[in-house]
Amino acid sequence: MSSDNADHSSAVEFETFASHRAMVGAIEVRRALPQRSHRTIGAWCFADHMGPASVTEERGLDIGPHPHTGLATLTWLIEGEAVHRDSLGSEQLIRPGQLNLMSAGYGVAHAEEPTGAYRGTLEGIQLWIAQPEHTRHGARAFEHHGELPHLMIGTSEATVLVGEMLGEASPVRHDTALLGLDLDLRGVAELPLDPTFEYGVIVLRGAVSVGGSLVEPGTLAYFAPGADEWRLETRDPARVIVLGGEPWLEGITMWWNFVARNRDELTAAYFAWVERDERYGTVASPLAAIDAPVPFWLHSERAPL
Ligand code: MN
């Protein structure tokens, strides 16, 4: 076999997708996932780059109690503070460098609140991880990690959010093979890859060159399985989230805050929230609970409650 193409980076092929702008609480987000043609990257099924936004003690990331099913939410801040509260009774302040992971299983409810004390810039990413069949009907759970493994990749510092990189393994729960990496990119980083994984790159700050193409905030770069290394390069410091995983084969249906396999499951999840059923539990939040929109497929069948 010819080895004249030793520079893998020049052969890297990827697609880019524009993120969609949306409001979450009082914060503008860039929604990198889902994309119409790439609904998932491994089990990663939702990615909101939040901010940077100015928040006050009482206003900012304020999202009242709402339900989830079939997914885990992962919150990672690079600036600012927020409070997580859920129907397990968890109340957790989160700061940069710390990670919150809430697994919904069959059902959970949570709220995201201002801290009552922090004023300044808020920026971070909220990710959803689809749960596989063997955990998606299971118990709700919450974990907070005050510290995660760090490593140097060349001159860049990486934090392993989920999974493993160069022998450093994150303690964060994952139900399928997955990678989540925060990279404080300085200069050039040669990133070793699992060729069985597909990958996505979300640039939070700065501009990153991948195989000669520039990726900036507001763009998702998607890489199909097959590569064993990429070369990421930046002139000025950049902050990058790398998501990877084995392509998701179970099928997935998402609507509002629910991840399921078919519309009947979504309908059941919807009515359980409308009826404030035990399925999600209750959240002791000062914020008002969020009402679900009526699913479009029910409009013609039955009147909203
Ligand atoms: Mn949520």
PDB file of C-alpha atoms and ligand atoms in Angstrom:
ATOM      1  CA  MET A   1       0.000   0.000   0.000  1.00  0.00           C
ATOM      2  CA  SER A   2       1.252   3.441  -0.840  1.00  0.00           C
ATOM      3  CA  SER A   3       2.158   5.597   2.107  1.00  0.00           C
ATOM      4  CA  ASP A   4       2.829   8.771   0.189  1.00  0.00           C
ATOM      5  CA  ASN A   5      -0.239  10.341   1.801  1.00  0.00           C
ATOM      6  CA  ALA A   6       1.295  10.273   5.273  1.00  0.00           C
ATOM      7  CA  ASP A   7      -0.341  13.560   6.223  1.00  0.00           C
ATOM      8  CA  HIS A   8      -3.787  12.297   7.251  1.00  0.00           C
ATOM      9  CA  SER A   9      -5.016  15.800   7.905  1.00  0.00           C
ATOM     10  CA  SER A  10      -4.942  16.729   4.240  1.00  0.00           C
ATOM     11  CA  ALA A  11      -7.229  13.768   3.537  1.00  0.00           C
ATOM     12  CA  VAL A  12      -9.759  14.636   6.262  1.00  0.00           C
ATOM     13  CA  GLU A  13     -13.198  14.962   4.790  1.00  0.00           C
ATOM     14  CA  PHE A  14     -15.976  16.585   6.696  1.00  0.00           C
ATOM     15  CA  GLU A  15     -19.201  18.480   6.249  1.00  0.00           C
ATOM     16  CA  THR A  16     -20.170  21.692   7.949  1.00  0.00           C
ATOM     17  CA  PHE A  17     -23.622  22.731   9.103  1.00  0.00           C
ATOM     18  CA  ALA A  18     -24.849  26.088  10.358  1.00  0.00           C
ATOM     19  CA  SER A  19     -26.186  26.105  13.917  1.00  0.00           C
ATOM     20  CA  HIS A  20     -29.716  27.397  14.462  1.00  0.00           C
ATOM     21  CA  ARG A  21     -30.231  30.393  16.719  1.00  0.00           C
ATOM     22  CA  ALA A  22     -32.783  29.954  19.506  1.00  0.00           C
ATOM     23  CA  MET A  23     -33.611  31.455  22.903  1.00  0.00           C
ATOM     24  CA  VAL A  24     -33.349  29.397  26.086  1.00  0.00           C
ATOM     25  CA  GLY A  25     -34.572  31.372  29.072  1.00  0.00           C
ATOM     26  CA  ALA A  26     -33.076  34.833  28.470  1.00  0.00           C
ATOM     27  CA  ILE A  27     -30.014  33.436  26.714  1.00  0.00           C
ATOM     28  CA  GLU A  28     -29.355  33.154  23.016  1.00  0.00           C
ATOM     29  CA  VAL A  29     -28.036  29.762  21.966  1.00  0.00           C
ATOM     30  CA  ARG A  30     -26.505  28.337  18.812  1.00  0.00           C
ATOM     31  CA  ARG A  31     -28.080  24.904  18.318  1.00  0.00           C
ATOM     32  CA  ALA A  32     -25.516  22.719  16.554  1.00  0.00           C
ATOM     33  CA  LEU A  33     -27.507  19.483  16.942  1.00  0.00           C
ATOM     34  CA  PRO A  34     -29.823  18.066  15.777  1.00  0.00           C
ATOM     35  CA  GLN A  35     -29.288  18.770  12.078  1.00  0.00           C
ATOM     36  CA  ARG A  36     -31.779  17.507   9.524  1.00  0.00           C
ATOM     37  CA  SER A  37     -29.262  15.180   7.872  1.00  0.00           C
ATOM     38  CA  HIS A  38     -27.308  14.382  11.053  1.00  0.00           C
ATOM     39  CA  ARG A  39     -29.696  14.028  13.956  1.00  0.00           C
ATOM     40  CA  THR A  40     -27.081  12.349  16.135  1.00  0.00           C
ATOM     41  CA  ILE A  41     -23.312  12.043  16.526  1.00  0.00           C
ATOM     42  CA  GLY A  42     -22.974   8.768  18.359  1.00  0.00           C
ATOM     43  CA  ALA A  43     -25.566   9.132  21.131  1.00  0.00           C
ATOM     44  CA  TRP A  44     -25.133  12.941  21.206  1.00  0.00           C
ATOM     45  CA  CYS A  45     -28.495  14.218  19.994  1.00  0.00           C
ATOM     46  CA  PHE A  46     -28.655  17.870  21.002  1.00  0.00           C
ATOM     47  CA  ALA A  47     -26.048  20.602  21.448  1.00  0.00           C
ATOM     48  CA  ASP A  48     -26.719  24.190  22.500  1.00  0.00           C
ATOM     49  CA  HIS A  49     -23.808  26.621  22.704  1.00  0.00           C
ATOM     50  CA  MET A  50     -25.220  29.067  25.286  1.00  0.00           C
ATOM     51  CA  GLY A  51     -24.089  32.677  25.273  1.00  0.00           C
ATOM     52  CA  PRO A  52     -21.801  34.435  25.874  1.00  0.00           C
ATOM     53  CA  ALA A  53     -24.553  36.497  27.508  1.00  0.00           C
ATOM     54  CA  SER A  54     -24.777  39.012  30.342  1.00  0.00           C
ATOM     55  CA  VAL A  55     -26.698  37.613  33.276  1.00  0.00           C
ATOM     56  CA  THR A  56     -27.761  39.063  36.600  1.00  0.00           C
ATOM     57  CA  GLU A  57     -28.410  37.573  40.019  1.00  0.00           C
ATOM     58  CA  GLU A  58     -32.024  36.896  39.024  1.00  0.00           C
ATOM     59  CA  ARG A  59     -32.070  36.696  35.247  1.00  0.00           C
ATOM     60  CA  GLY A  60     -30.176  34.637  32.728  1.00  0.00           C
ATOM     61  CA  LEU A  61     -30.336  30.905  32.399  1.00  0.00           C
ATOM     62  CA  ASP A  62     -33.742  30.723  34.035  1.00  0.00           C
ATOM     63  CA  ILE A  63     -35.706  27.745  32.835  1.00  0.00           C
ATOM     64  CA  GLY A  64     -38.573  26.585  35.012  1.00  0.00           C
ATOM     65  CA  PRO A  65     -39.347  22.949  35.788  1.00  0.00           C
ATOM     66  CA  HIS A  66     -39.784  20.823  32.681  1.00  0.00           C
ATOM     67  CA  PRO A  67     -39.633  17.081  31.999  1.00  0.00           C
ATOM     68  CA  HIS A  68     -37.236  14.837  30.127  1.00  0.00           C
ATOM     69  CA  THR A  69     -37.355  11.202  29.115  1.00  0.00           C
ATOM     70  CA  GLY A  70     -34.923   8.887  27.325  1.00  0.00           C
ATOM     71  CA  LEU A  71     -31.889  11.164  27.471  1.00  0.00           C
ATOM     72  CA  ALA A  72     -29.181  12.523  29.724  1.00  0.00           C
ATOM     73  CA  THR A  73     -28.469  16.267  29.929  1.00  0.00           C
ATOM     74  CA  LEU A  74     -24.850  17.333  30.285  1.00  0.00           C
ATOM     75  CA  THR A  75     -24.079  20.896  31.361  1.00  0.00           C
ATOM     76  CA  TRP A  76     -20.596  22.377  31.007  1.00  0.00           C
ATOM     77  CA  LEU A  77     -19.838  26.046  31.578  1.00  0.00           C
ATOM     78  CA  ILE A  78     -16.760  27.920  30.410  1.00  0.00           C
ATOM     79  CA  GLU A  79     -17.805  31.132  32.173  1.00  0.00           C
ATOM     80  CA  GLY A  80     -20.357  32.050  34.833  1.00  0.00           C
ATOM     81  CA  GLU A  81     -22.490  30.115  37.301  1.00  0.00           C
ATOM     82  CA  ALA A  82     -25.937  28.507  37.373  1.00  0.00           C
ATOM     83  CA  VAL A  83     -28.032  26.343  39.677  1.00  0.00           C
ATOM     84  CA  HIS A  84     -29.488  22.962  38.772  1.00  0.00           C
ATOM     85  CA  ARG A  85     -32.511  21.624  40.640  1.00  0.00           C
ATOM     86  CA  ASP A  86     -34.320  18.354  39.891  1.00  0.00           C
ATOM     87  CA  SER A  87     -37.014  15.920  40.996  1.00  0.00           C
ATOM     88  CA  LEU A  88     -34.457  13.720  42.755  1.00  0.00           C
ATOM     89  CA  GLY A  89     -34.061  16.584  45.208  1.00  0.00           C
ATOM     90  CA  SER A  90     -30.690  17.684  43.815  1.00  0.00           C
ATOM     91  CA  GLU A  91     -29.735  21.326  44.156  1.00  0.00           C
ATOM     92  CA  GLN A  92     -26.351  21.967  42.610  1.00  0.00           C
ATOM     93  CA  LEU A  93     -24.382  25.107  41.840  1.00  0.00           C
ATOM     94  CA  ILE A  94     -22.221  24.643  38.770  1.00  0.00           C
ATOM     95  CA  ARG A  95     -19.098  26.590  37.829  1.00  0.00           C
ATOM     96  CA  PRO A  96     -16.586  26.362  34.959  1.00  0.00           C
ATOM     97  CA  GLY A  97     -14.579  23.147  35.091  1.00  0.00           C
ATOM     98  CA  GLN A  98     -17.451  21.269  36.738  1.00  0.00           C
ATOM     99  CA  LEU A  99     -19.952  18.993  35.031  1.00  0.00           C
ATOM    100  CA  ASN A 100     -23.589  18.134  35.710  1.00  0.00           C
ATOM    101  CA  LEU A 101     -25.073  14.994  34.210  1.00  0.00           C
ATOM    102  CA  MET A 102     -28.736  14.162  34.704  1.00  0.00           C
ATOM    103  CA  SER A 103     -30.023  10.886  33.284  1.00  0.00           C
ATOM    104  CA  ALA A 104     -33.776  10.937  32.757  1.00  0.00           C
ATOM    105  CA  GLY A 105     -34.449   7.257  32.193  1.00  0.00           C
ATOM    106  CA  TYR A 106     -38.242   6.901  32.180  1.00  0.00           C
ATOM    107  CA  GLY A 107     -38.715  10.410  33.530  1.00  0.00           C
ATOM    108  CA  VAL A 108     -37.219  13.324  35.415  1.00  0.00           C
ATOM    109  CA  ALA A 109     -37.995  17.011  35.808  1.00  0.00           C
ATOM    110  CA  HIS A 110     -35.524  19.799  36.420  1.00  0.00           C
ATOM    111  CA  ALA A 111     -35.062  23.556  36.481  1.00  0.00           C
ATOM    112  CA  GLU A 112     -32.069  25.742  35.646  1.00  0.00           C
ATOM    113  CA  GLU A 113     -31.872  28.894  37.696  1.00  0.00           C
ATOM    114  CA  PRO A 114     -29.781  31.999  38.246  1.00  0.00           C
ATOM    115  CA  THR A 115     -27.698  31.716  41.411  1.00  0.00           C
ATOM    116  CA  GLY A 116     -29.056  34.772  43.207  1.00  0.00           C
ATOM    117  CA  ALA A 117     -25.426  35.896  43.607  1.00  0.00           C
ATOM    118  CA  TYR A 118     -23.614  35.796  40.261  1.00  0.00           C
ATOM    119  CA  ARG A 119     -23.642  38.729  37.841  1.00  0.00           C
ATOM    120  CA  GLY A 120     -21.521  38.735  34.703  1.00  0.00           C
ATOM    121  CA  THR A 121     -20.983  36.657  31.598  1.00  0.00           C
ATOM    122  CA  LEU A 122     -22.486  33.208  31.165  1.00  0.00           C
ATOM    123  CA  GLU A 123     -21.238  30.859  28.477  1.00  0.00           C
ATOM    124  CA  GLY A 124     -21.304  27.105  28.129  1.00  0.00           C
ATOM    125  CA  ILE A 125     -22.751  24.168  26.329  1.00  0.00           C
ATOM    126  CA  GLN A 126     -25.692  21.948  27.087  1.00  0.00           C
ATOM    127  CA  LEU A 127     -25.675  18.550  25.459  1.00  0.00           C
ATOM    128  CA  TRP A 128     -28.185  15.732  25.362  1.00  0.00           C
ATOM    129  CA  ILE A 129     -27.165  12.101  25.171  1.00  0.00           C
ATOM    130  CA  ALA A 130     -29.765   9.626  23.898  1.00  0.00           C
ATOM    131  CA  GLN A 131     -30.151   6.682  26.249  1.00  0.00           C
ATOM    132  CA  PRO A 132     -30.077   3.167  24.778  1.00  0.00           C
ATOM    133  CA  GLU A 133     -32.855   0.624  25.203  1.00  0.00           C
ATOM    134  CA  HIS A 134     -31.330  -0.918  28.339  1.00  0.00           C
ATOM    135  CA  THR A 135     -31.367   2.331  30.354  1.00  0.00           C
ATOM    136  CA  ARG A 136     -34.015   4.562  28.787  1.00  0.00           C
ATOM    137  CA  HIS A 137     -36.884   3.000  30.764  1.00  0.00           C
ATOM    138  CA  GLY A 138     -34.838   2.985  33.970  1.00  0.00           C
ATOM    139  CA  ALA A 139     -34.377   5.158  37.034  1.00  0.00           C
ATOM    140  CA  ARG A 140     -33.577   8.873  36.948  1.00  0.00           C
ATOM    141  CA  ALA A 141     -30.131   9.860  38.253  1.00  0.00           C
ATOM    142  CA  PHE A 142     -27.975  12.939  38.773  1.00  0.00           C
ATOM    143  CA  GLU A 143     -24.236  13.325  39.183  1.00  0.00           C
ATOM    144  CA  HIS A 144     -22.020  16.352  39.716  1.00  0.00           C
ATOM    145  CA  HIS A 145     -18.298  16.230  39.042  1.00  0.00           C
ATOM    146  CA  GLY A 146     -16.181  18.922  40.639  1.00  0.00           C
ATOM    147  CA  GLU A 147     -13.086  17.869  38.752  1.00  0.00           C
ATOM    148  CA  LEU A 148     -12.363  15.997  35.540  1.00  0.00           C
ATOM    149  CA  PRO A 149      -9.176  14.544  34.051  1.00  0.00           C
ATOM    150  CA  HIS A 150      -6.916  16.908  32.127  1.00  0.00           C
ATOM    151  CA  LEU A 151      -4.147  16.124  29.704  1.00  0.00           C
ATOM    152  CA  MET A 152      -1.883  17.950  27.318  1.00  0.00           C
ATOM    153  CA  ILE A 153      -2.199  17.278  23.597  1.00  0.00           C
ATOM    154  CA  GLY A 154       0.851  19.072  22.250  1.00  0.00           C
ATOM    155  CA  THR A 155       0.594  22.593  23.634  1.00  0.00           C
ATOM    156  CA  SER A 156      -3.179  22.390  24.170  1.00  0.00           C
ATOM    157  CA  GLU A 157      -4.923  21.432  27.382  1.00  0.00           C
ATOM    158  CA  ALA A 158      -7.789  18.969  27.063  1.00  0.00           C
ATOM    159  CA  THR A 159     -10.463  18.099  29.614  1.00  0.00           C
ATOM    160  CA  VAL A 160     -12.088  14.696  29.206  1.00  0.00           C
ATOM    161  CA  LEU A 161     -15.795  15.291  29.766  1.00  0.00           C
ATOM    162  CA  VAL A 162     -16.978  11.819  28.795  1.00  0.00           C
ATOM    163  CA  GLY A 163     -15.122   8.700  27.706  1.00  0.00           C
ATOM    164  CA  GLU A 164     -11.370   8.340  27.303  1.00  0.00           C
ATOM    165  CA  MET A 165      -8.540  10.163  25.554  1.00  0.00           C
ATOM    166  CA  LEU A 166      -4.866   9.074  25.579  1.00  0.00           C
ATOM    167  CA  GLY A 167      -5.348   6.940  28.697  1.00  0.00           C
ATOM    168  CA  GLU A 168      -7.248   9.568  30.693  1.00  0.00           C
ATOM    169  CA  ALA A 169     -10.773   8.366  31.472  1.00  0.00           C
ATOM    170  CA  SER A 170     -13.625  10.548  32.675  1.00  0.00           C
ATOM    171  CA  PRO A 171     -15.688   9.258  35.641  1.00  0.00           C
ATOM    172  CA  VAL A 172     -18.875  10.595  34.006  1.00  0.00           C
ATOM    173  CA  ARG A 173     -21.537   7.973  33.318  1.00  0.00           C
ATOM    174  CA  HIS A 174     -22.150   6.940  29.734  1.00  0.00           C
ATOM    175  CA  ASP A 175     -24.435   4.158  28.556  1.00  0.00           C
ATOM    176  CA  THR A 176     -22.902   3.817  25.079  1.00  0.00           C
ATOM    177  CA  ALA A 177     -19.390   4.283  23.642  1.00  0.00           C
ATOM    178  CA  LEU A 178     -18.895   8.036  23.682  1.00  0.00           C
ATOM    179  CA  LEU A 179     -16.327  10.822  23.728  1.00  0.00           C
ATOM    180  CA  GLY A 180     -16.749  14.392  24.924  1.00  0.00           C
ATOM    181  CA  LEU A 181     -13.671  16.599  25.013  1.00  0.00           C
ATOM    182  CA  ASP A 182     -13.107  20.259  25.831  1.00  0.00           C
ATOM    183  CA  LEU A 183      -9.973  21.497  24.121  1.00  0.00           C
ATOM    184  CA  ASP A 184      -8.235  24.758  24.972  1.00  0.00           C
ATOM    185  CA  LEU A 185      -6.471  24.826  21.641  1.00  0.00           C
ATOM    186  CA  ARG A 186      -3.093  26.580  21.315  1.00  0.00           C
ATOM    187  CA  GLY A 187      -1.240  26.150  18.051  1.00  0.00           C
ATOM    188  CA  VAL A 188      -1.440  22.643  16.642  1.00  0.00           C
ATOM    189  CA  ALA A 189      -3.006  19.522  18.193  1.00  0.00           C
ATOM    190  CA  GLU A 190      -2.861  16.051  16.656  1.00  0.00           C
ATOM    191  CA  LEU A 191      -5.960  14.380  17.997  1.00  0.00           C
ATOM    192  CA  PRO A 192      -6.022  10.564  17.979  1.00  0.00           C
ATOM    193  CA  LEU A 193      -9.400   9.192  16.882  1.00  0.00           C
ATOM    194  CA  ASP A 194     -11.313   5.940  17.080  1.00  0.00           C
ATOM    195  CA  PRO A 195     -12.022   5.008  13.440  1.00  0.00           C
ATOM    196  CA  THR A 196     -15.290   3.325  14.494  1.00  0.00           C
ATOM    197  CA  PHE A 197     -16.595   6.668  15.854  1.00  0.00           C
ATOM    198  CA  GLU A 198     -18.196   9.535  14.025  1.00  0.00           C
ATOM    199  CA  TYR A 199     -17.251  12.979  15.343  1.00  0.00           C
ATOM    200  CA  GLY A 200     -18.434  16.529  15.586  1.00  0.00           C
ATOM    201  CA  VAL A 201     -16.493  19.705  16.343  1.00  0.00           C
ATOM    202  CA  ILE A 202     -18.171  22.735  17.877  1.00  0.00           C
ATOM    203  CA  VAL A 203     -16.009  25.835  18.237  1.00  0.00           C
ATOM    204  CA  LEU A 204     -17.028  27.925  21.239  1.00  0.00           C
ATOM    205  CA  ARG A 205     -14.382  30.628  20.876  1.00  0.00           C
ATOM    206  CA  GLY A 206     -11.843  31.473  18.193  1.00  0.00           C
ATOM    207  CA  ALA A 207     -11.396  29.861  14.799  1.00  0.00           C
ATOM    208  CA  VAL A 208      -9.968  26.418  14.122  1.00  0.00           C
ATOM    209  CA  SER A 209      -8.447  25.016  10.975  1.00  0.00           C
ATOM    210  CA  VAL A 210      -9.288  21.380  10.260  1.00  0.00           C
ATOM    211  CA  GLY A 211      -7.639  19.907   7.179  1.00  0.00           C
ATOM    212  CA  GLY A 212      -7.182  23.416   5.834  1.00  0.00           C
ATOM    213  CA  SER A 213     -10.804  24.540   6.349  1.00  0.00           C
ATOM    214  CA  LEU A 214     -11.760  27.086   8.960  1.00  0.00           C
ATOM    215  CA  VAL A 215     -14.437  26.211  11.539  1.00  0.00           C
ATOM    216  CA  GLU A 216     -15.841  29.012  13.700  1.00  0.00           C
ATOM    217  CA  PRO A 217     -18.568  29.483  16.348  1.00  0.00           C
ATOM    218  CA  GLY A 218     -22.006  28.846  14.876  1.00  0.00           C
ATOM    219  CA  THR A 219     -20.813  25.950  12.743  1.00  0.00           C
ATOM    220  CA  LEU A 220     -20.881  22.212  13.384  1.00  0.00           C
ATOM    221  CA  ALA A 221     -18.218  20.203  11.582  1.00  0.00           C
ATOM    222  CA  TYR A 222     -19.237  16.567  11.107  1.00  0.00           C
ATOM    223  CA  PHE A 223     -16.767  13.746  10.432  1.00  0.00           C
ATOM    224  CA  ALA A 224     -17.888  10.275   9.309  1.00  0.00           C
ATOM    225  CA  PRO A 225     -16.151   7.214  10.825  1.00  0.00           C
ATOM    226  CA  GLY A 226     -12.846   6.097   9.354  1.00  0.00           C
ATOM    227  CA  ALA A 227     -10.230   8.664  10.371  1.00  0.00           C
ATOM    228  CA  ASP A 228      -7.643   7.759  13.015  1.00  0.00           C
ATOM    229  CA  GLU A 229      -6.279  11.270  13.537  1.00  0.00           C
ATOM    230  CA  TRP A 230      -7.038  14.902  12.873  1.00  0.00           C
ATOM    231  CA  ARG A 231      -4.831  17.910  12.970  1.00  0.00           C
ATOM    232  CA  LEU A 232      -6.485  20.914  14.564  1.00  0.00           C
ATOM    233  CA  GLU A 233      -4.751  24.238  14.281  1.00  0.00           C
ATOM    234  CA  THR A 234      -5.359  27.753  15.466  1.00  0.00           C
ATOM    235  CA  ARG A 235      -3.475  31.012  15.247  1.00  0.00           C
ATOM    236  CA  ASP A 236      -5.061  32.540  18.350  1.00  0.00           C
ATOM    237  CA  PRO A 237      -6.254  30.520  21.364  1.00  0.00           C
ATOM    238  CA  ALA A 238      -9.539  28.721  20.650  1.00  0.00           C
ATOM    239  CA  ARG A 239     -12.025  26.736  22.710  1.00  0.00           C
ATOM    240  CA  VAL A 240     -13.376  23.625  21.075  1.00  0.00           C
ATOM    241  CA  ILE A 241     -15.808  20.868  22.014  1.00  0.00           C
ATOM    242  CA  VAL A 242     -15.227  17.508  20.332  1.00  0.00           C
ATOM    243  CA  LEU A 243     -18.087  14.990  20.401  1.00  0.00           C
ATOM    244  CA  GLY A 244     -17.723  11.397  19.237  1.00  0.00           C
ATOM    245  CA  GLY A 245     -19.420   8.055  19.399  1.00  0.00           C
ATOM    246  CA  GLU A 246     -20.373   4.914  17.558  1.00  0.00           C
ATOM    247  CA  PRO A 247     -23.079   5.765  15.017  1.00  0.00           C
ATOM    248  CA  TRP A 248     -26.512   5.475  16.634  1.00  0.00           C
ATOM    249  CA  LEU A 249     -28.415   2.529  15.202  1.00  0.00           C
ATOM    250  CA  GLU A 250     -31.462   2.265  17.471  1.00  0.00           C
ATOM    251  CA  GLY A 251     -33.489   4.890  15.667  1.00  0.00           C
ATOM    252  CA  ILE A 252     -34.664   7.994  17.465  1.00  0.00           C
ATOM    253  CA  THR A 253     -37.658  10.287  17.606  1.00  0.00           C
ATOM    254  CA  MET A 254     -37.321  13.626  19.355  1.00  0.00           C
ATOM    255  CA  TRP A 255     -39.994  16.125  20.215  1.00  0.00           C
ATOM    256  CA  TRP A 256     -39.792  18.996  22.721  1.00  0.00           C
ATOM    257  CA  ASN A 257     -37.842  17.623  25.720  1.00  0.00           C
ATOM    258  CA  PHE A 258     -38.395  13.970  24.946  1.00  0.00           C
ATOM    259  CA  VAL A 259     -36.299  11.344  23.201  1.00  0.00           C
ATOM    260  CA  ALA A 260     -38.207   8.214  22.232  1.00  0.00           C
ATOM    261  CA  ARG A 261     -38.576   5.638  19.484  1.00  0.00           C
ATOM    262  CA  ASN A 262     -42.030   6.419  18.121  1.00  0.00           C
ATOM    263  CA  ARG A 263     -44.858   8.921  18.266  1.00  0.00           C
ATOM    264  CA  ASP A 264     -46.972   6.910  20.710  1.00  0.00           C
ATOM    265  CA  GLU A 265     -44.186   7.131  23.272  1.00  0.00           C
ATOM    266  CA  LEU A 266     -43.958  10.896  22.730  1.00  0.00           C
ATOM    267  CA  THR A 267     -47.723  11.250  23.134  1.00  0.00           C
ATOM    268  CA  ALA A 268     -47.607   9.314  26.421  1.00  0.00           C
ATOM    269  CA  ALA A 269     -44.688  11.470  27.639  1.00  0.00           C
ATOM    270  CA  TYR A 270     -46.636  14.621  26.713  1.00  0.00           C
ATOM    271  CA  PHE A 271     -49.805  13.620  28.585  1.00  0.00           C
ATOM    272  CA  ALA A 272     -47.822  12.534  31.628  1.00  0.00           C
ATOM    273  CA  TRP A 273     -46.485  16.100  31.881  1.00  0.00           C
ATOM    274  CA  VAL A 274     -49.847  17.758  31.150  1.00  0.00           C
ATOM    275  CA  GLU A 275     -51.423  15.661  33.910  1.00  0.00           C
ATOM    276  CA  ARG A 276     -48.451  16.264  36.254  1.00  0.00           C
ATOM    277  CA  ASP A 277     -48.206  12.501  36.578  1.00  0.00           C
ATOM    278  CA  GLU A 278     -45.739  10.853  38.994  1.00  0.00           C
ATOM    279  CA  ARG A 279     -43.582   9.900  36.031  1.00  0.00           C
ATOM    280  CA  TYR A 280     -41.407  13.023  36.274  1.00  0.00           C
ATOM    281  CA  GLY A 281     -41.620  13.793  39.993  1.00  0.00           C
ATOM    282  CA  THR A 282     -41.682  17.368  41.268  1.00  0.00           C
ATOM    283  CA  VAL A 283     -39.034  20.084  41.431  1.00  0.00           C
ATOM    284  CA  ALA A 284     -38.874  22.508  44.344  1.00  0.00           C
ATOM    285  CA  SER A 285     -38.102  25.515  42.154  1.00  0.00           C
ATOM    286  CA  PRO A 286     -39.197  29.124  42.638  1.00  0.00           C
ATOM    287  CA  LEU A 287     -39.690  29.307  38.861  1.00  0.00           C
ATOM    288  CA  ALA A 288     -43.004  28.455  37.201  1.00  0.00           C
ATOM    289  CA  ALA A 289     -43.240  25.084  35.479  1.00  0.00           C
ATOM    290  CA  ILE A 290     -43.117  25.163  31.673  1.00  0.00           C
ATOM    291  CA  ASP A 291     -46.173  23.961  29.787  1.00  0.00           C
ATOM    292  CA  ALA A 292     -45.631  21.591  26.893  1.00  0.00           C
ATOM    293  CA  PRO A 293     -46.807  22.755  23.478  1.00  0.00           C
ATOM    294  CA  VAL A 294     -49.541  20.550  21.994  1.00  0.00           C
ATOM    295  CA  PRO A 295     -47.884  18.033  19.669  1.00  0.00           C
ATOM    296  CA  PHE A 296     -48.788  18.877  16.072  1.00  0.00           C
ATOM    297  CA  TRP A 297     -49.952  15.321  15.441  1.00  0.00           C
ATOM    298  CA  LEU A 298     -52.644  15.703  18.119  1.00  0.00           C
ATOM    299  CA  HIS A 299     -54.150  18.944  16.786  1.00  0.00           C
ATOM    300  CA  SER A 300     -56.614  17.209  14.524  1.00  0.00           C
ATOM    301  CA  GLU A 301     -57.355  14.337  16.891  1.00  0.00           C
ATOM    302  CA  ARG A 302     -58.185  15.908  20.219  1.00  0.00           C
ATOM    303  CA  ALA A 303     -58.511  19.337  21.717  1.00  0.00           C
ATOM    304  CA  PRO A 304     -55.700  20.630  23.929  1.00  0.00           C
ATOM    305  CA  LEU A 305     -56.336  20.157  27.612  1.00  0.00           C
TER     306      LEU A 305
HETATM  307 MN    MN B   1     -33.789  20.484  30.470  1.00  0.00          MN
END
